[in-house]
Amino acid sequence: DVKVTQSSRYLVKRTGEKVFLECVQDMDHENMFWYRQDPGLGLRLIYFSYDVKMKEKGDIPEGYSVSREKKERFSLILESASTNQTSMYLCASSPPLEQYFGPGTRLTVT
Amino acid sequence: GQQVMQIPQYQHVQEGEDFTTYCNSSTTLSNIQWYKQRPGGHPVFLIQLVKSGEVKKQKRLTFQFGEAKKNSSLHITATQTTDVGTYFCAGRYGNKLVFGAGTILRVKS
């Protein structure tokens, strides 16, 4: 079974803090993705990566950056957290077809 | 950019009734995928449709891909309480997967 894990299920941070969200997959997938999920908006792609040290902007990259130093790990960074970044963050990894999602991190920025 | 419109946003049905959610794209899709997210859970892949006019079934779930590869539907026959959750379609445009906003299904027993 594919396993995608995320470092935290719940996180509370203050405005202006730097936030790291970690995602690890154990299936040697090349493709990894970060989404945020908000009610009524579905899943919106923040960044994705098709290989180590490679990253591409998704639909809503502003305020975020990513890092992929190793194939199994894809990190999402909020350089200076803001209240409008309060959301559920989902990581996914993928062979060429379907995506496997992690459990999600519910981030609250106060 | 590419968008996948999904309707309805929300549906509340009596147990045993049928349920359908629809997705539409203004441009042709390479394929379309469907995911289910249980309350408090994460999206889980259900199926992928690739061919024009394709129909696939999984027990009480029927998935269709339109002839023009611009629309798709998921139909659940005789819903059960275990069907509750949010159903997402995701359309592929080249190497990009774009999710619909999802349809929340509630089943009243």
GROMACS .gro file of N, CA, C and O in nm, chain B residues 36-107:
model
  288
  146LYS      N    1  -1.311   1.015  -0.375
  146LYS     CA    2  -1.409   1.028  -0.267
  146LYS      C    3  -1.335   1.066  -0.140
  146LYS      O    4  -1.230   1.008  -0.108
  147GLN      N    5  -1.391   1.163  -0.070
  147GLN     CA    6  -1.333   1.204   0.058
  147GLN      C    7  -1.439   1.187   0.166
  147GLN      O    8  -1.540   1.256   0.167
  148ARG      N    9  -1.414   1.094   0.256
  148ARG     CA   10  -1.506   1.076   0.368
  148ARG      C   11  -1.491   1.192   0.465
  148ARG      O   12  -1.383   1.254   0.472
  149PRO      N   13  -1.593   1.223   0.544
  149PRO     CA   14  -1.581   1.332   0.642
  149PRO      C   15  -1.461   1.310   0.734
  149PRO      O   16  -1.444   1.202   0.791
  150GLY      N   17  -1.376   1.411   0.744
  150GLY     CA   18  -1.257   1.401   0.826
  150GLY      C   19  -1.142   1.326   0.762
  150GLY      O   20  -1.035   1.313   0.823
  151GLY      N   21  -1.161   1.277   0.641
  151GLY     CA   22  -1.057   1.200   0.574
  151GLY      C   23  -0.992   1.275   0.460
  151GLY      O   24  -1.012   1.395   0.444
  152HIS      N   25  -0.917   1.203   0.381
  152HIS     CA   26  -0.850   1.263   0.266
  152HIS      C   27  -0.905   1.200   0.139
  152HIS      O   28  -0.964   1.092   0.142
  153PRO      N   29  -0.890   1.269   0.025
  153PRO     CA   30  -0.942   1.213  -0.101
  153PRO      C   31  -0.877   1.080  -0.135
  153PRO      O   32  -0.756   1.062  -0.119
  154VAL      N   33  -0.960   0.988  -0.181
  154VAL     CA   34  -0.914   0.856  -0.221
  154VAL      C   35  -0.958   0.831  -0.364
  154VAL      O   36  -1.074   0.852  -0.399
  155PHE      N   37  -0.864   0.787  -0.445
  155PHE     CA   38  -0.890   0.762  -0.587
  155PHE      C   39  -0.994   0.653  -0.604
  155PHE      O   40  -0.989   0.547  -0.540
  156LEU      N   41  -1.092   0.680  -0.692
  156LEU     CA   42  -1.193   0.580  -0.724
  156LEU      C   43  -1.169   0.517  -0.861
  156LEU      O   44  -1.167   0.395  -0.874
  157ILE      N   45  -1.152   0.602  -0.963
  157ILE     CA   46  -1.147   0.549  -1.099
  157ILE      C   47  -1.093   0.654  -1.195
  157ILE      O   48  -1.095   0.772  -1.163
  158GLN      N   49  -1.047   0.608  -1.310
  158GLN     CA   50  -1.006   0.698  -1.417
  158GLN      C   51  -1.078   0.656  -1.546
  158GLN      O   52  -1.087   0.538  -1.576
  159LEU      N   53  -1.126   0.754  -1.620
  159LEU     CA   54  -1.188   0.731  -1.750
  159LEU      C   55  -1.103   0.799  -1.856
  159LEU      O   56  -1.060   0.913  -1.837
  160VAL      N   57  -1.079   0.728  -1.965
  160VAL     CA   58  -0.987   0.779  -2.066
  160VAL      C   59  -1.054   0.793  -2.203
  160VAL      O   60  -1.029   0.889  -2.275
  161LYS      N   61  -1.137   0.698  -2.237
  161LYS     CA   62  -1.191   0.694  -2.374
  161LYS      C   63  -1.321   0.772  -2.386
  161LYS      O   64  -1.403   0.776  -2.295
  162SER      N   65  -1.341   0.829  -2.503
  162SER     CA   66  -1.465   0.899  -2.535
  162SER      C   67  -1.584   0.805  -2.517
  162SER      O   68  -1.582   0.693  -2.568
  163GLY      N   69  -1.686   0.849  -2.443
  163GLY     CA   70  -1.806   0.768  -2.424
  163GLY      C   71  -1.791   0.653  -2.325
  163GLY      O   72  -1.882   0.573  -2.309
  164GLU      N   73  -1.679   0.647  -2.257
  164GLU     CA   74  -1.653   0.534  -2.168
  164GLU      C   75  -1.750   0.531  -2.050
  164GLU      O   76  -1.786   0.635  -1.996
  165VAL      N   77  -1.791   0.411  -2.014
  165VAL     CA   78  -1.875   0.387  -1.897
  165VAL      C   79  -1.811   0.277  -1.814
  165VAL      O   80  -1.777   0.171  -1.867
  166LYS      N   81  -1.794   0.306  -1.685
  166LYS     CA   82  -1.738   0.204  -1.595
  166LYS      C   83  -1.827   0.193  -1.472
  166LYS      O   84  -1.887   0.293  -1.429
  167LYS      N   85  -1.833   0.073  -1.419
  167LYS     CA   86  -1.917   0.050  -1.300
  167LYS      C   87  -1.833  -0.009  -1.188
  167LYS      O   88  -1.744  -0.093  -1.210
  168GLN      N   89  -1.866   0.036  -1.067
  168GLN     CA   90  -1.810  -0.023  -0.946
  168GLN      C   91  -1.928  -0.044  -0.853
  168GLN      O   92  -1.973   0.048  -0.787
  169LYS      N   93  -1.978  -0.164  -0.851
  169LYS     CA   94  -2.095  -0.198  -0.768
  169LYS      C   95  -2.209  -0.101  -0.797
  169LYS      O   96  -2.263  -0.099  -0.908
  170ARG      N   97  -2.246  -0.016  -0.703
  170ARG     CA   98  -2.360   0.075  -0.725
  170ARG      C   99  -2.317   0.208  -0.790
  170ARG      O  100  -2.402   0.294  -0.813
  171LEU      N  101  -2.190   0.224  -0.819
  171LEU     CA  102  -2.141   0.348  -0.878
  171LEU      C  103  -2.120   0.330  -1.028
  171LEU      O  104  -2.060   0.232  -1.072
  172THR      N  105  -2.173   0.425  -1.106
  172THR     CA  106  -2.154   0.424  -1.251
  172THR      C  107  -2.089   0.555  -1.292
  172THR      O  108  -2.139   0.663  -1.259
  173PHE      N  109  -1.980   0.544  -1.365
  173PHE     CA  110  -1.902   0.659  -1.409
  173PHE      C  111  -1.913   0.668  -1.561
  173PHE      O  112  -1.900   0.567  -1.630
  174GLN      N  113  -1.934   0.791  -1.609
  174GLN     CA  114  -1.944   0.811  -1.754
  174GLN      C  115  -1.852   0.924  -1.797
  174GLN      O  116  -1.836   1.024  -1.726
  175PHE      N  117  -1.797   0.909  -1.917
  175PHE     CA  118  -1.715   1.013  -1.979
  175PHE      C  119  -1.783   1.049  -2.110
  175PHE      O  120  -1.816   0.961  -2.189
  176GLY      N  121  -1.806   1.177  -2.131
  176GLY     CA  122  -1.882   1.220  -2.248
  176GLY      C  123  -1.812   1.192  -2.380
  176GLY      O  124  -1.690   1.175  -2.385
  177GLU      N  125  -1.891   1.194  -2.485
  177GLU     CA  126  -1.837   1.165  -2.618
  177GLU      C  127  -1.731   1.267  -2.659
  177GLU      O  128  -1.633   1.233  -2.725
  178ALA      N  129  -1.752   1.391  -2.619
  178ALA     CA  130  -1.656   1.496  -2.655
  178ALA      C  131  -1.542   1.508  -2.554
  178ALA      O  132  -1.455   1.595  -2.571
  179LYS      N  133  -1.543   1.424  -2.452
  179LYS     CA  134  -1.440   1.425  -2.346
  179LYS      C  135  -1.434   1.562  -2.279
  179LYS      O  136  -1.327   1.612  -2.245
  180LYS      N  137  -1.551   1.622  -2.261
  180LYS     CA  138  -1.558   1.749  -2.189
  180LYS      C  139  -1.644   1.740  -2.065
  180LYS      O  140  -1.651   1.835  -1.988
  181ASN      N  141  -1.714   1.629  -2.047
  181ASN     CA  142  -1.798   1.618  -1.930
  181ASN      C  143  -1.798   1.474  -1.879
  181ASN      O  144  -1.765   1.380  -1.952
  182SER      N  145  -1.837   1.463  -1.754
  182SER     CA  146  -1.838   1.333  -1.689
  182SER      C  147  -1.943   1.333  -1.578
  182SER      O  148  -1.983   1.440  -1.529
  183SER      N  149  -1.986   1.215  -1.541
  183SER     CA  150  -2.082   1.205  -1.431
  183SER      C  151  -2.052   1.082  -1.347
  183SER      O  152  -1.993   0.983  -1.394
  184LEU      N  153  -2.093   1.092  -1.222
  184LEU     CA  154  -2.089   0.980  -1.129
  184LEU      C  155  -2.230   0.960  -1.076
  184LEU      O  156  -2.290   1.055  -1.022
  185HIS      N  157  -2.283   0.841  -1.092
  185HIS     CA  158  -2.419   0.810  -1.047
  185HIS      C  159  -2.412   0.699  -0.944
  185HIS      O  160  -2.346   0.597  -0.966
  186ILE      N  161  -2.477   0.721  -0.831
  186ILE     CA  162  -2.485   0.618  -0.728
  186ILE      C  163  -2.630   0.571  -0.721
  186ILE      O  164  -2.723   0.652  -0.700
  187THR      N  165  -2.649   0.442  -0.736
  187THR     CA  166  -2.783   0.383  -0.728
  187THR      C  167  -2.811   0.342  -0.585
  187THR      O  168  -2.727   0.282  -0.519
  188ALA      N  169  -2.932   0.375  -0.538
  188ALA     CA  170  -2.975   0.331  -0.405
  188ALA      C  171  -2.871   0.363  -0.298
  188ALA      O  172  -2.807   0.273  -0.242
  189THR      N  173  -2.856   0.491  -0.269
  189THR     CA  174  -2.752   0.534  -0.176
  189THR      C  175  -2.766   0.467  -0.040
  189THR      O  176  -2.874   0.431   0.005
  190GLN      N  177  -2.651   0.453   0.024
  190GLN     CA  178  -2.644   0.400   0.160
  190GLN      C  179  -2.571   0.501   0.246
  190GLN      O  180  -2.501   0.590   0.195
  191THR      N  181  -2.581   0.486   0.376
  191THR     CA  182  -2.516   0.582   0.466
  191THR      C  183  -2.365   0.580   0.450
  191THR      O  184  -2.297   0.679   0.477
  192THR      N  185  -2.311   0.471   0.403
  192THR     CA  186  -2.166   0.462   0.382
  192THR      C  187  -2.120   0.543   0.262
  192THR      O  188  -1.999   0.560   0.239
  193ASP      N  189  -2.215   0.594   0.183
  193ASP     CA  190  -2.178   0.674   0.066
  193ASP      C  191  -2.151   0.820   0.101
  193ASP      O  192  -2.106   0.896   0.016
  194VAL      N  193  -2.179   0.860   0.224
  194VAL     CA  194  -2.161   1.001   0.259
  194VAL      C  195  -2.017   1.045   0.239
  194VAL      O  196  -1.923   0.968   0.258
  195GLY      N  197  -2.003   1.170   0.200
  195GLY     CA  198  -1.870   1.226   0.178
  195GLY      C  199  -1.874   1.327   0.066
  195GLY      O  200  -1.981   1.365   0.018
  196THR      N  201  -1.757   1.369   0.024
  196THR     CA  202  -1.745   1.463  -0.087
  196THR      C  203  -1.683   1.391  -0.206
  196THR      O  204  -1.581   1.324  -0.192
  197TYR      N  205  -1.748   1.406  -0.319
  197TYR     CA  206  -1.700   1.341  -0.442
  197TYR      C  207  -1.639   1.448  -0.532
  197TYR      O  208  -1.703   1.547  -0.565
  198PHE      N  209  -1.516   1.425  -0.571
  198PHE     CA  210  -1.444   1.518  -0.658
  198PHE      C  211  -1.418   1.454  -0.793
  198PHE      O  212  -1.376   1.338  -0.800
  199CYS      N  213  -1.436   1.532  -0.898
  199CYS     CA  214  -1.381   1.493  -1.026
  199CYS      C  215  -1.251   1.570  -1.044
  199CYS      O  216  -1.230   1.675  -0.982
  200ALA      N  217  -1.164   1.518  -1.127
  200ALA     CA  218  -1.037   1.584  -1.157
  200ALA      C  219  -1.006   1.561  -1.304
  200ALA      O  220  -0.988   1.446  -1.347
  201GLY      N  221  -1.003   1.667  -1.379
  201GLY     CA  222  -0.979   1.656  -1.522
  201GLY      C  223  -0.833   1.679  -1.554
  201GLY      O  224  -0.768   1.765  -1.495
  202ARG      N  225  -0.782   1.597  -1.647
  202ARG     CA  226  -0.641   1.613  -1.685
  202ARG      C  227  -0.631   1.689  -1.816
  202ARG      O  228  -0.691   1.652  -1.917
  203TYR      N  229  -0.552   1.797  -1.809
  203TYR     CA  230  -0.519   1.875  -1.927
  203TYR      C  231  -0.369   1.859  -1.948
  203TYR      O  232  -0.290   1.916  -1.874
  204GLY      N  233  -0.328   1.778  -2.041
  204GLY     CA  234  -0.186   1.751  -2.058
  204GLY      C  235  -0.131   1.685  -1.932
  204GLY      O  236  -0.178   1.581  -1.891
  205ASN      N  237  -0.032   1.750  -1.870
  205ASN     CA  238   0.026   1.691  -1.749
  205ASN      C  239  -0.031   1.753  -1.621
  205ASN      O  240   0.021   1.732  -1.512
  206LYS      N  241  -0.139   1.828  -1.635
  206LYS     CA  242  -0.195   1.898  -1.520
  206LYS      C  243  -0.331   1.840  -1.482
  206LYS      O  244  -0.416   1.818  -1.568
  207LEU      N  245  -0.350   1.814  -1.354
  207LEU     CA  246  -0.477   1.762  -1.303
  207LEU      C  247  -0.550   1.876  -1.232
  207LEU      O  248  -0.495   1.936  -1.139
  208VAL      N  249  -0.672   1.905  -1.274
  208VAL     CA  250  -0.749   2.014  -1.216
  208VAL      C  251  -0.873   1.956  -1.148
  208VAL      O  252  -0.954   1.889  -1.213
  209PHE      N  253  -0.888   1.984  -1.020
  209PHE     CA  254  -0.999   1.930  -0.944
  209PHE      C  255  -1.122   2.021  -0.954
  209PHE      O  256  -1.110   2.144  -0.954
  210GLY      N  257  -1.238   1.958  -0.956
  210GLY     CA  258  -1.362   2.030  -0.938
  210GLY      C  259  -1.379   2.067  -0.792
  210GLY      O  260  -1.303   2.022  -0.706
  211ALA      N  261  -1.480   2.148  -0.764
  211ALA     CA  262  -1.501   2.196  -0.626
  211ALA      C  263  -1.560   2.088  -0.536
  211ALA      O  264  -1.560   2.103  -0.414
  212GLY      N  265  -1.610   1.981  -0.595
  212GLY     CA  266  -1.663   1.871  -0.515
  212GLY      C  267  -1.813   1.881  -0.492
  212GLY      O  268  -1.871   1.991  -0.492
  213THR      N  269  -1.875   1.767  -0.474
  213THR     CA  270  -2.016   1.759  -0.435
  213THR      C  271  -2.024   1.687  -0.301
  213THR      O  272  -1.975   1.574  -0.288
  214ILE      N  273  -2.085   1.755  -0.204
  214ILE     CA  274  -2.101   1.696  -0.071
  214ILE      C  275  -2.230   1.616  -0.070
  214ILE      O  276  -2.338   1.670  -0.097
  215LEU      N  277  -2.220   1.489  -0.038
  215LEU     CA  278  -2.338   1.403  -0.031
  215LEU      C  279  -2.368   1.369   0.114
  215LEU      O  280  -2.280   1.321   0.187
  216ARG      N  281  -2.491   1.395   0.154
  216ARG     CA  282  -2.540   1.353   0.285
  216ARG      C  283  -2.656   1.257   0.262
  216ARG      O  284  -2.740   1.280   0.176
  217VAL      N  285  -2.658   1.151   0.339
  217VAL     CA  286  -2.761   1.048   0.324
  217VAL      C  287  -2.837   1.037   0.455
  217VAL      O  288  -2.779   1.010   0.560
   0.00000   0.00000   0.00000
